[in-house]
mmCIF file of C-alpha atoms in Angstrom:
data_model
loop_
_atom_site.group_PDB
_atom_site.id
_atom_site.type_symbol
_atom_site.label_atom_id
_atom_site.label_comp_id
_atom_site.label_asym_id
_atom_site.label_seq_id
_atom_site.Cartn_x
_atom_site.Cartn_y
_atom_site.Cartn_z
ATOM 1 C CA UNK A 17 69.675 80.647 124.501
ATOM 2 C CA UNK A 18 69.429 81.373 120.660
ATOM 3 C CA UNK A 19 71.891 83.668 118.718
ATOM 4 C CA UNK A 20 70.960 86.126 116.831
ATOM 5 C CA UNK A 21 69.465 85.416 113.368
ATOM 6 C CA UNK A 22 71.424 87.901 110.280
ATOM 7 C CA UNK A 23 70.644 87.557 106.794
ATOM 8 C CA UNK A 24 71.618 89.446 103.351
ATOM 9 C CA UNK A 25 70.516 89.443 100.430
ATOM 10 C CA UNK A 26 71.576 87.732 97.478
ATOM 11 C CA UNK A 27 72.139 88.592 93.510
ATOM 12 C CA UNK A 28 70.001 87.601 90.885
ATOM 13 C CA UNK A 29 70.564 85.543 88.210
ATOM 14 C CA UNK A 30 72.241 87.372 85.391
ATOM 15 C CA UNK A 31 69.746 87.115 82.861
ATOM 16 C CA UNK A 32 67.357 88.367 85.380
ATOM 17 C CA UNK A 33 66.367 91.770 84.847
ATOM 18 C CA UNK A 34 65.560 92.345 88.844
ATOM 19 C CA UNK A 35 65.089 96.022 90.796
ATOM 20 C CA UNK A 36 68.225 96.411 92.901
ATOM 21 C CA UNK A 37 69.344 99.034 95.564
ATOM 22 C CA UNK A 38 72.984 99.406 96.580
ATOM 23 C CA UNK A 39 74.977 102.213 99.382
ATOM 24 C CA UNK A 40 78.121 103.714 98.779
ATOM 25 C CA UNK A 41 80.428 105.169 101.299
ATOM 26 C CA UNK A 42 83.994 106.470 102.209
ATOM 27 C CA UNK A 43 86.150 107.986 104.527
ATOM 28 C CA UNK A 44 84.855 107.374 107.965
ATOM 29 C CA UNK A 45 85.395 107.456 111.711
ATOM 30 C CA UNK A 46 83.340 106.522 114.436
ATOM 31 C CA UNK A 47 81.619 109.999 114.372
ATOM 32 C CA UNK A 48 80.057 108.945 111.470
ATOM 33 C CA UNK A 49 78.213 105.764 113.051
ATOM 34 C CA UNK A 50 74.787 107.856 113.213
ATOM 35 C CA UNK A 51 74.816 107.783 109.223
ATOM 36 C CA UNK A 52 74.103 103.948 109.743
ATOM 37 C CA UNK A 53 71.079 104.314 111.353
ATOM 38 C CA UNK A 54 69.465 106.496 108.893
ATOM 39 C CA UNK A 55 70.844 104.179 106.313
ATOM 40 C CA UNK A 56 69.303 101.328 107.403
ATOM 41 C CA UNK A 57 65.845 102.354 106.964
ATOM 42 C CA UNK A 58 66.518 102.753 103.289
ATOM 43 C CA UNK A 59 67.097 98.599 103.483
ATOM 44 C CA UNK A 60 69.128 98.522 100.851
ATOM 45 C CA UNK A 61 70.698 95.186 98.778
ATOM 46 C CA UNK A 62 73.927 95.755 99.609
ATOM 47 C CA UNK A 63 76.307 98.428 100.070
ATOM 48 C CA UNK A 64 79.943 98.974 99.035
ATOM 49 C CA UNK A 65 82.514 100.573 100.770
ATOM 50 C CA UNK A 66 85.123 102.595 98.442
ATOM 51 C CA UNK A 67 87.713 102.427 100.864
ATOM 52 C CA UNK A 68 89.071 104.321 104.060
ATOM 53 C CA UNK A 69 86.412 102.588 106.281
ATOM 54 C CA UNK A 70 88.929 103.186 108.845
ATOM 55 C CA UNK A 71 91.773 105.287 109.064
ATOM 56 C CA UNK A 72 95.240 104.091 110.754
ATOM 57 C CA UNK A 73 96.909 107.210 110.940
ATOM 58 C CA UNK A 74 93.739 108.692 112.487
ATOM 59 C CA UNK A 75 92.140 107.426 115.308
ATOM 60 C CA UNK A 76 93.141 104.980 117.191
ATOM 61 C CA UNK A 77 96.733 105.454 115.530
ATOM 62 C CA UNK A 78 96.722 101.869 114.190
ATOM 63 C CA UNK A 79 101.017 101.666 113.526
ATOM 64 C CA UNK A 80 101.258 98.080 113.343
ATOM 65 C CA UNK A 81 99.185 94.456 113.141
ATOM 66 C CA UNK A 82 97.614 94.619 116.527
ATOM 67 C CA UNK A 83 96.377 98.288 116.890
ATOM 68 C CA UNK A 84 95.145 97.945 112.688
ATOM 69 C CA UNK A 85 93.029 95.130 113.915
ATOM 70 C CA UNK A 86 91.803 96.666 116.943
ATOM 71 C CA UNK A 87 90.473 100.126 114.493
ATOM 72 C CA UNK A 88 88.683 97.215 112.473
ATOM 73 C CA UNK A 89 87.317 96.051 115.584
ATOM 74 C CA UNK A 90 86.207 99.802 117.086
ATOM 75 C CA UNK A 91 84.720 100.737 114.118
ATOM 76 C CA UNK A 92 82.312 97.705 113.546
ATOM 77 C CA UNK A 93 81.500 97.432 117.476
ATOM 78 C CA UNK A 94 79.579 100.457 117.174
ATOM 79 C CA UNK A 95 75.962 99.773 117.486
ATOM 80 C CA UNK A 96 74.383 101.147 114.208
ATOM 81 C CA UNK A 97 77.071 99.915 112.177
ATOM 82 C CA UNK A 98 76.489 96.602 113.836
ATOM 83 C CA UNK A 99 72.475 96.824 112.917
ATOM 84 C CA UNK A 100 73.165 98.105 109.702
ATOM 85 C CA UNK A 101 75.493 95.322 108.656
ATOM 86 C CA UNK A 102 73.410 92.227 110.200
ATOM 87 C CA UNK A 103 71.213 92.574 107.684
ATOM 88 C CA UNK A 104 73.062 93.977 104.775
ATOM 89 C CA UNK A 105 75.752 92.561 102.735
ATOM 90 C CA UNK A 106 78.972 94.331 102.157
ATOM 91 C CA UNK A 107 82.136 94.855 99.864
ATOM 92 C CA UNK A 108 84.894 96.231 101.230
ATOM 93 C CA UNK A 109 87.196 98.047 99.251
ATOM 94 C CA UNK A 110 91.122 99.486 100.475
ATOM 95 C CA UNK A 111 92.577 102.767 99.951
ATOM 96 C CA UNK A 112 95.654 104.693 101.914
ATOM 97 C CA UNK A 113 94.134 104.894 105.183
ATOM 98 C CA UNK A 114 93.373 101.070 105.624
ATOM 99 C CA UNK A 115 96.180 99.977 104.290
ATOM 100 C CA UNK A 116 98.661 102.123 105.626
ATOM 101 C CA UNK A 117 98.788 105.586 105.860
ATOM 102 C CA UNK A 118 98.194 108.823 103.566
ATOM 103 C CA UNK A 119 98.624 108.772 99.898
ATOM 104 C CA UNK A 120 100.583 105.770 100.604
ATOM 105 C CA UNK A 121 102.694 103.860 98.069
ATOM 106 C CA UNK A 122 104.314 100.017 98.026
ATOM 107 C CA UNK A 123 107.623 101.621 98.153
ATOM 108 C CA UNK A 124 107.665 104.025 100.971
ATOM 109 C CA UNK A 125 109.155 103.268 103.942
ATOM 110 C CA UNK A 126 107.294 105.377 106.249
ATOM 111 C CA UNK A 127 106.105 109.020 106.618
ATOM 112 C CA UNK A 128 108.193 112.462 106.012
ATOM 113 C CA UNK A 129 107.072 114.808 108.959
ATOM 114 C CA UNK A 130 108.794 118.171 109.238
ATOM 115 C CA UNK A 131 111.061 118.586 112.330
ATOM 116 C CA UNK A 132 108.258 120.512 114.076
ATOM 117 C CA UNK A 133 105.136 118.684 113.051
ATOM 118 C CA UNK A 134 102.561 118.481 115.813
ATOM 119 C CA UNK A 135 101.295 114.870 114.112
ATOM 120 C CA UNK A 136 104.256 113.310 115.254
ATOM 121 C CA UNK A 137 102.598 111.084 117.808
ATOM 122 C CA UNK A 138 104.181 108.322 120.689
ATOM 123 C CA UNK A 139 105.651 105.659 119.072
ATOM 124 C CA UNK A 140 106.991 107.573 116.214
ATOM 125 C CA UNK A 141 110.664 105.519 115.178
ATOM 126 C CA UNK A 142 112.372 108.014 113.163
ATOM 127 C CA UNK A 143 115.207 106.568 110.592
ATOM 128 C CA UNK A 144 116.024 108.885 107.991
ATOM 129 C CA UNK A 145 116.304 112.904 107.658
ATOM 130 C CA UNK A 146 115.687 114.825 104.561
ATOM 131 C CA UNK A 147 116.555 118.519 105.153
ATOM 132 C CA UNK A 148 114.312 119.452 107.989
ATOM 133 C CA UNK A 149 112.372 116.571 107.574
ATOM 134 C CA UNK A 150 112.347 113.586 109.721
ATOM 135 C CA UNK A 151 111.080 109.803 108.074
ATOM 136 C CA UNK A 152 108.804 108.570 110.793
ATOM 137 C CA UNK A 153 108.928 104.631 109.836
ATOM 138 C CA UNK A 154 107.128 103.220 112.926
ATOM 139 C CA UNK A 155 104.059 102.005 110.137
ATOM 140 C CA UNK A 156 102.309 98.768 108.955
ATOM 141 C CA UNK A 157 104.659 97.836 105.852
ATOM 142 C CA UNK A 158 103.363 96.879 102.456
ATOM 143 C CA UNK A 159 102.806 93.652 102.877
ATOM 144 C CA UNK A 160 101.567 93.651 106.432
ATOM 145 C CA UNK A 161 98.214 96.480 104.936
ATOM 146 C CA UNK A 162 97.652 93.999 102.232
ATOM 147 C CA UNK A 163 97.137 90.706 104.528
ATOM 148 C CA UNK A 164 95.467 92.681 107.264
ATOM 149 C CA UNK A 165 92.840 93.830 104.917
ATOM 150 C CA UNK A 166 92.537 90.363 103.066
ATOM 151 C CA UNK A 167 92.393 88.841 106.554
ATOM 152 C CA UNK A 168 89.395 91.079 107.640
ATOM 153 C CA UNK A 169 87.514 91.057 104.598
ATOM 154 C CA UNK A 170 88.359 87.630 103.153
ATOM 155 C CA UNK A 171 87.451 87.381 99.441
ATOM 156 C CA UNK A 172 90.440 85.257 97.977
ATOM 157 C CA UNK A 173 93.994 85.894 95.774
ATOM 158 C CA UNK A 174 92.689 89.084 94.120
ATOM 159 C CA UNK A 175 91.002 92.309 95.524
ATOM 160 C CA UNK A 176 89.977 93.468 92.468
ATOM 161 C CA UNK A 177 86.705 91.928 91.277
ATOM 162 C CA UNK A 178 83.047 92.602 89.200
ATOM 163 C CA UNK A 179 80.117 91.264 90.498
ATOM 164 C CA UNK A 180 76.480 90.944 88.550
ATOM 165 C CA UNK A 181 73.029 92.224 89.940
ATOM 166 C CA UNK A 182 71.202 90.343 87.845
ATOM 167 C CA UNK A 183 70.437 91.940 83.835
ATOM 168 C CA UNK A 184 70.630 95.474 85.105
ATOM 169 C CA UNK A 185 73.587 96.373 86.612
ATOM 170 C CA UNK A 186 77.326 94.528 86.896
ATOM 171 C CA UNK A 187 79.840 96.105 89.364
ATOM 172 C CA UNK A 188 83.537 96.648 89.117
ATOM 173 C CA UNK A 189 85.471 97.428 92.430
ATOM 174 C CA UNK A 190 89.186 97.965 91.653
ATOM 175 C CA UNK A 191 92.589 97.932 93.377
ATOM 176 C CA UNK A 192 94.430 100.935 93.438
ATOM 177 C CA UNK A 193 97.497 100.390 96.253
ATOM 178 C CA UNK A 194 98.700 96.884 95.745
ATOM 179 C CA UNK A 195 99.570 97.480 92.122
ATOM 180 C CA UNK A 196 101.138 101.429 91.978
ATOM 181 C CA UNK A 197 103.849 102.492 90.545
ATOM 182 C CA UNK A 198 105.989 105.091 92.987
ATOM 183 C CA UNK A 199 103.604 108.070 93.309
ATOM 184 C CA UNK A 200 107.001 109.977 92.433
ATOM 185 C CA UNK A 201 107.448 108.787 89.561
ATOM 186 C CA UNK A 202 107.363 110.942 86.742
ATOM 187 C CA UNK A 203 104.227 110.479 84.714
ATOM 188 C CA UNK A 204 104.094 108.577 81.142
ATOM 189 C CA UNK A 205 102.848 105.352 79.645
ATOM 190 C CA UNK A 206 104.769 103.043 82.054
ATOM 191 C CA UNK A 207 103.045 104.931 85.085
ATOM 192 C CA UNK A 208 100.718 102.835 86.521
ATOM 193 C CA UNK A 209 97.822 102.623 89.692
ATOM 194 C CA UNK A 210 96.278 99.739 88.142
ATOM 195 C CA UNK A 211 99.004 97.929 87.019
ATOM 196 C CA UNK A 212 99.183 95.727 83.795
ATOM 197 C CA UNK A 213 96.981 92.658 85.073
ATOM 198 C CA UNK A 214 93.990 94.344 86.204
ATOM 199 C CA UNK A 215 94.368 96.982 83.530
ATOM 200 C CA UNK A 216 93.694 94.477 80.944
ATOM 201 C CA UNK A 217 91.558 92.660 82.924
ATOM 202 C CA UNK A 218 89.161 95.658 83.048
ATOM 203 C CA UNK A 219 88.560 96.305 79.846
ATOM 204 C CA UNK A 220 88.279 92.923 78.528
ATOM 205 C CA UNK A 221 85.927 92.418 81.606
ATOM 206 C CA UNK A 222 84.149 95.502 80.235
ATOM 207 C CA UNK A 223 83.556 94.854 76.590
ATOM 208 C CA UNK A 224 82.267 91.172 77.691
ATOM 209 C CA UNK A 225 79.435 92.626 79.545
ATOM 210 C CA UNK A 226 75.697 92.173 78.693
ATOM 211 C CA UNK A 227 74.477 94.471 81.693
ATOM 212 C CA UNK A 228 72.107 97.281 81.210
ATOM 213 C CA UNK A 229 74.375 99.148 83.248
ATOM 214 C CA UNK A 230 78.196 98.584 84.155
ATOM 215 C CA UNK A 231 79.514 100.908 87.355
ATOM 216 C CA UNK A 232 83.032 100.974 87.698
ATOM 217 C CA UNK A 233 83.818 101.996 91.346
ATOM 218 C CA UNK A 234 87.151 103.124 92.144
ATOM 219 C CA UNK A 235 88.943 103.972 95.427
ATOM 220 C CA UNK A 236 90.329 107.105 93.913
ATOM 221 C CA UNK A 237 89.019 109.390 91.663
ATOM 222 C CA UNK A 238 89.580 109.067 87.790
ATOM 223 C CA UNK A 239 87.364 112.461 86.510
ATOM 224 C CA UNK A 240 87.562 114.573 89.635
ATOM 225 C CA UNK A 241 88.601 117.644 89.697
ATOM 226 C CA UNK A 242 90.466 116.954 92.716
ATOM 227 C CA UNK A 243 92.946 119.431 94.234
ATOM 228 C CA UNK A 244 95.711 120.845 92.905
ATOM 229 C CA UNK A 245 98.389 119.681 95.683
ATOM 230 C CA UNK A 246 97.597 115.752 95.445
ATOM 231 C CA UNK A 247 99.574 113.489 93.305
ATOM 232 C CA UNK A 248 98.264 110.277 94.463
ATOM 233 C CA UNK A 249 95.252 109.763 91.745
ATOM 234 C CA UNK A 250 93.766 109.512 88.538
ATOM 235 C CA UNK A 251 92.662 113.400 88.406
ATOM 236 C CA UNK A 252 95.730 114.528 89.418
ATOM 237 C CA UNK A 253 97.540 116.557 86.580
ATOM 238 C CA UNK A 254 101.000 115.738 88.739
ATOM 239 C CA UNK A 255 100.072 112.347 89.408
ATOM 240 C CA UNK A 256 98.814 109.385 87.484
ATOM 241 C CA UNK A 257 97.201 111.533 84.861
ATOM 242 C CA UNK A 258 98.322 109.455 82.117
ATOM 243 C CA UNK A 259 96.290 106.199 82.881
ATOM 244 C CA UNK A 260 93.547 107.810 83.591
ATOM 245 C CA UNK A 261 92.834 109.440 80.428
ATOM 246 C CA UNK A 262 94.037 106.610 78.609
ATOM 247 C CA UNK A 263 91.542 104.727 80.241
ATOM 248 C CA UNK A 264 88.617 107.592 79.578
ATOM 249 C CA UNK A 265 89.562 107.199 76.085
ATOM 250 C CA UNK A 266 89.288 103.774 75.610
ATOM 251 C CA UNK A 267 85.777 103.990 76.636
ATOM 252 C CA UNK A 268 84.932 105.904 74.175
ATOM 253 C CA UNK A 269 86.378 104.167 71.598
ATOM 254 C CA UNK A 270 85.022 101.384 72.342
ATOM 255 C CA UNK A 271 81.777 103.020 72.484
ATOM 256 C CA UNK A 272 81.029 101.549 76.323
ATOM 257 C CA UNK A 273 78.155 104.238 76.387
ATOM 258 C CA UNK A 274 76.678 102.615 79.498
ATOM 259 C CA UNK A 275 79.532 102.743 81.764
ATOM 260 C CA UNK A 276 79.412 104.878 84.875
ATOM 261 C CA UNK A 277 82.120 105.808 87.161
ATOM 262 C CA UNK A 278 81.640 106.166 90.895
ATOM 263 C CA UNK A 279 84.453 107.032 93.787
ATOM 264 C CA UNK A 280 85.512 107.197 97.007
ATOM 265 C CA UNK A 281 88.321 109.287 98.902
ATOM 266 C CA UNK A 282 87.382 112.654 98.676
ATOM 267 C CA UNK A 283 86.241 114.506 101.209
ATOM 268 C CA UNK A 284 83.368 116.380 99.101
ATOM 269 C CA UNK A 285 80.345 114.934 97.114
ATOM 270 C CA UNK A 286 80.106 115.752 93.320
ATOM 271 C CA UNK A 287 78.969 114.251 90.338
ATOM 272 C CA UNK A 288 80.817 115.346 87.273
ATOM 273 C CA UNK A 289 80.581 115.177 83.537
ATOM 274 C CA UNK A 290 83.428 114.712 81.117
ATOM 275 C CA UNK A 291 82.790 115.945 78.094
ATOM 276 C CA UNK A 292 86.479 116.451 76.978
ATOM 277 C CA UNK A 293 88.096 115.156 73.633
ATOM 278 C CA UNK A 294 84.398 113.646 72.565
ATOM 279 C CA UNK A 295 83.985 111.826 75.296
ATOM 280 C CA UNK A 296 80.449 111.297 77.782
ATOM 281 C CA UNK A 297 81.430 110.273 80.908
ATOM 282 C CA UNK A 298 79.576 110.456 84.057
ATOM 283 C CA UNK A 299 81.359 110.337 87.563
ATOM 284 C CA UNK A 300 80.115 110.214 91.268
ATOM 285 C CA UNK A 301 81.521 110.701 94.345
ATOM 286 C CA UNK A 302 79.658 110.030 97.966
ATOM 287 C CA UNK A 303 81.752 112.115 100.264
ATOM 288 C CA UNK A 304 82.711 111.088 103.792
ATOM 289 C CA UNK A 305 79.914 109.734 106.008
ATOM 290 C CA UNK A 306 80.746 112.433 108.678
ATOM 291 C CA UNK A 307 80.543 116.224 107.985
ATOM 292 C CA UNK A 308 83.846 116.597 110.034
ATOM 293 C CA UNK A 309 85.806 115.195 107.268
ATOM 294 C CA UNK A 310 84.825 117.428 104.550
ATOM 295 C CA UNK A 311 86.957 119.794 102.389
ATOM 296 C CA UNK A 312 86.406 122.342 100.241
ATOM 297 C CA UNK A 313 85.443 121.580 96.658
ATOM 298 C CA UNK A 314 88.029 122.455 94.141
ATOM 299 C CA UNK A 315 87.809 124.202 90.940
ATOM 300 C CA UNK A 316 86.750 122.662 87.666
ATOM 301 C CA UNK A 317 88.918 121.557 85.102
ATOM 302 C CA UNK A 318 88.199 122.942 81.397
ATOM 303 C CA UNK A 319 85.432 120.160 79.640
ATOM 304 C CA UNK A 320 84.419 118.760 82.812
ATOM 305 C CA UNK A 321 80.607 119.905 83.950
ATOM 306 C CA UNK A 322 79.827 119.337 87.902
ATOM 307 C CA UNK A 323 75.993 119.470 87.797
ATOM 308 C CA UNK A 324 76.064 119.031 91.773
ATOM 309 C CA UNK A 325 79.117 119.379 93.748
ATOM 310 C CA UNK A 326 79.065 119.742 98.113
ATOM 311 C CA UNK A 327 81.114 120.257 100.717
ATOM 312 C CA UNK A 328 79.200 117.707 103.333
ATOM 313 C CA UNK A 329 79.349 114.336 104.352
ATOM 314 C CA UNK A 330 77.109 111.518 103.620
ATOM 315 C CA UNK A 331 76.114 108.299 101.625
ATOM 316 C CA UNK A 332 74.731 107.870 97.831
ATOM 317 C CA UNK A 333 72.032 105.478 96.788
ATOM 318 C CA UNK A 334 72.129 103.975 93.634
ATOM 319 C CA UNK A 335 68.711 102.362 92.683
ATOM 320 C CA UNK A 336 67.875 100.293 89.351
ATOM 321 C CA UNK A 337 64.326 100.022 88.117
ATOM 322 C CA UNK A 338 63.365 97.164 85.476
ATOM 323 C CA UNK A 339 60.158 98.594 84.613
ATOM 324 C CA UNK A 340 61.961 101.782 82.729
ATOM 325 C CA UNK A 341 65.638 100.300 82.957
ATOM 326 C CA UNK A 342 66.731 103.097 84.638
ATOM 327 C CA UNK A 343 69.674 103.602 86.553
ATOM 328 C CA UNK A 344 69.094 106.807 89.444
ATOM 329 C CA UNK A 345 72.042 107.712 91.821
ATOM 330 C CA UNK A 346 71.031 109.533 94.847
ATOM 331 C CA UNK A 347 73.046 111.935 97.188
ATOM 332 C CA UNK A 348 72.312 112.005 100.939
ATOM 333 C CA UNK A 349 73.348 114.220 104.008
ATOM 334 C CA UNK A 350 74.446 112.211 107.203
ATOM 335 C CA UNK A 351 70.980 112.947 108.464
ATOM 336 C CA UNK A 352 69.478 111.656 105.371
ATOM 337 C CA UNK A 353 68.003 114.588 103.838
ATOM 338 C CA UNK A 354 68.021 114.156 100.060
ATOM 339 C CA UNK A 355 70.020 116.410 98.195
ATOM 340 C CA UNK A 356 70.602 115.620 94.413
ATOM 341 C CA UNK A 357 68.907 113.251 91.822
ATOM 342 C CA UNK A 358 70.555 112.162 88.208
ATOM 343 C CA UNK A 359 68.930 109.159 86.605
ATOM 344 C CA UNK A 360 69.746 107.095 83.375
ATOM 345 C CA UNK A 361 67.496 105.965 81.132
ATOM 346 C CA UNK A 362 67.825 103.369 77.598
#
């Protein structure tokens, strides 16, 4: 008997100025496998996932080695994420929930829970108190989330990476937990998500680029808004604020006019437009691909336009035309209804 036949599709040469179509998604569960279906029909080139594509301190409750590769192996059993995927190529990005656990850092050791949290779960190993807050430190450590991930989506030494689409378009997909300074840290110049290496390897990376187009996705958000309690991020005034506007700046110094920035993580979709200090930045965010993990949308920071901003689940669509060298990202509900258009022209 025959196996099954899967195929994907490859990239273009880079002088080739070919149409492409790529998904992006975040934050998902195995309610969300119906998304896949409607997905599918769109056939798309590829798709990239932003990170969270499963959650370890959600379902499943994937503490350790074992149970994180068992939540890997839930998640893609599922029949329309298995369809979806035989016939579509993938890159996988990590954030908190598949590597370890929320807003998680290198340096913690586990989870504060107060002494009467109804999240602490069977299997809890408690080490440390902090007022009346227990450390629950029964997790995957730092260096077990980075090898599981590596070992489930092998792609060599580095996680961080750019790949090109042909003439049109050239992807970044960064690293934002291997690298972070302690999300306690007080913020400043020596603050870091990116860390040094892939800092400068970004915008070197950057200015070198021919593209028509050059999308940098990130796990995290770097415009946002995002809210006001979360320090873990790019957007957050009480978290890594710092590089992230440092890093706004610099493309607009360096006049990178045809960079677009797209996200995962939050639980919303929204495309925003910074317009502070000079700048002319676009941002996009796809939302979780089930409606039970949405949150309210949070308010706007001063300079920063949200020309479309939901509180639903779904995918985007990004689709690059040669004809007209446009660049059009699309927002969709979990059932596929369209609900927002933006398109770039040059």
């Amino acid at each position: 008997e025959l196996s099954h036949a899967f195929s994907f599709v490859t990239a273009p040469a880079a002088d080739d100025r070919a149409a492409v179509k790529f998904h992006l998604t975040t934050c998902q569960d195995t309610r969300g496998e119906s998304i896949y279906a409607v997905m599918e029909k769109q056939h798309p080139d590829f798709c990239v996932s932003a990170g969270d594509t499963v959650y370890y301190d959600g379902q499943g409750l994937a503490r350790d080695v074992p149970h994180a590769w068992q939540a890997y192996q839930k998640m893609f059993g599922l029949p329309a994420m298995k369809a979806y995927y035989e016939n579509t190529g993938g890159y996988f990005m990590k954030d908190d929930h598949d590597y370890r656990f929320n807003d998680a850092d290198p340096w913690m050791k586990g989870k504060w829970l107060s002494a009467n949290s109804e999240k602490i779960a069977p299997g809890a190993r408690f080490t440390d108190t902090r007022g009346d807050q227990r450390l629950d430190s029964a997790w995957l450590t730092h260096e077990e989330g980075i090898r599981v991930f590596k070992q489930v989506f092998p792609m060599g030494e580095k996680t961080h990476r750019t790949v090109r689409w042909g003439q049109g378009l050239q992807i970044w997909m960064l690293e934002n937990r291997d690298f972070r300074s302690p999300n306690d840290m007080p913020d400043g110049p020596e603050k870091s998500i990116w860390g040094p290496e892939q800092k400068a390897w970004l915008l070197e990376s950057l200015k070198a680029s021919d593209a028509d187009y050059r999308i940098v996705i990130s796990p995290n958000p770097i415009i946002g808004p995002d809210r006001a309690s979360k320090e873990d991020n790019h957007a957050n005034k009480n978290g890594f604020w710092h590089e992230g506007q440092e890093f706004l700046d610099s493309l607009r110094d360096l006049q990178l006019s045809n960079v677009i920035l797209m996200c995962g993580d939050r639980h919303w979709q929204y495309h925003s437009h910074d317009r502070r200090e000079g700048r002319d930045i676009h941002e996009f965010s796809c939302g979780p691909t089930c409606d039970e993990h949405t949150q309210s949308v949070p308010p706007l920071y001063d300079g920063v336009a949200q020309p479309y901003s939901a509180s639903r689940g779904g995918f985007m669509q990004v689709l690059y035309q040669p004809e007209t060298r446009s660049l059009t990202f699309e927002f969709y509900s979990v059932t596929g209804e369209a609900l927002y258009q933006k398109a770039f022209t040059q």
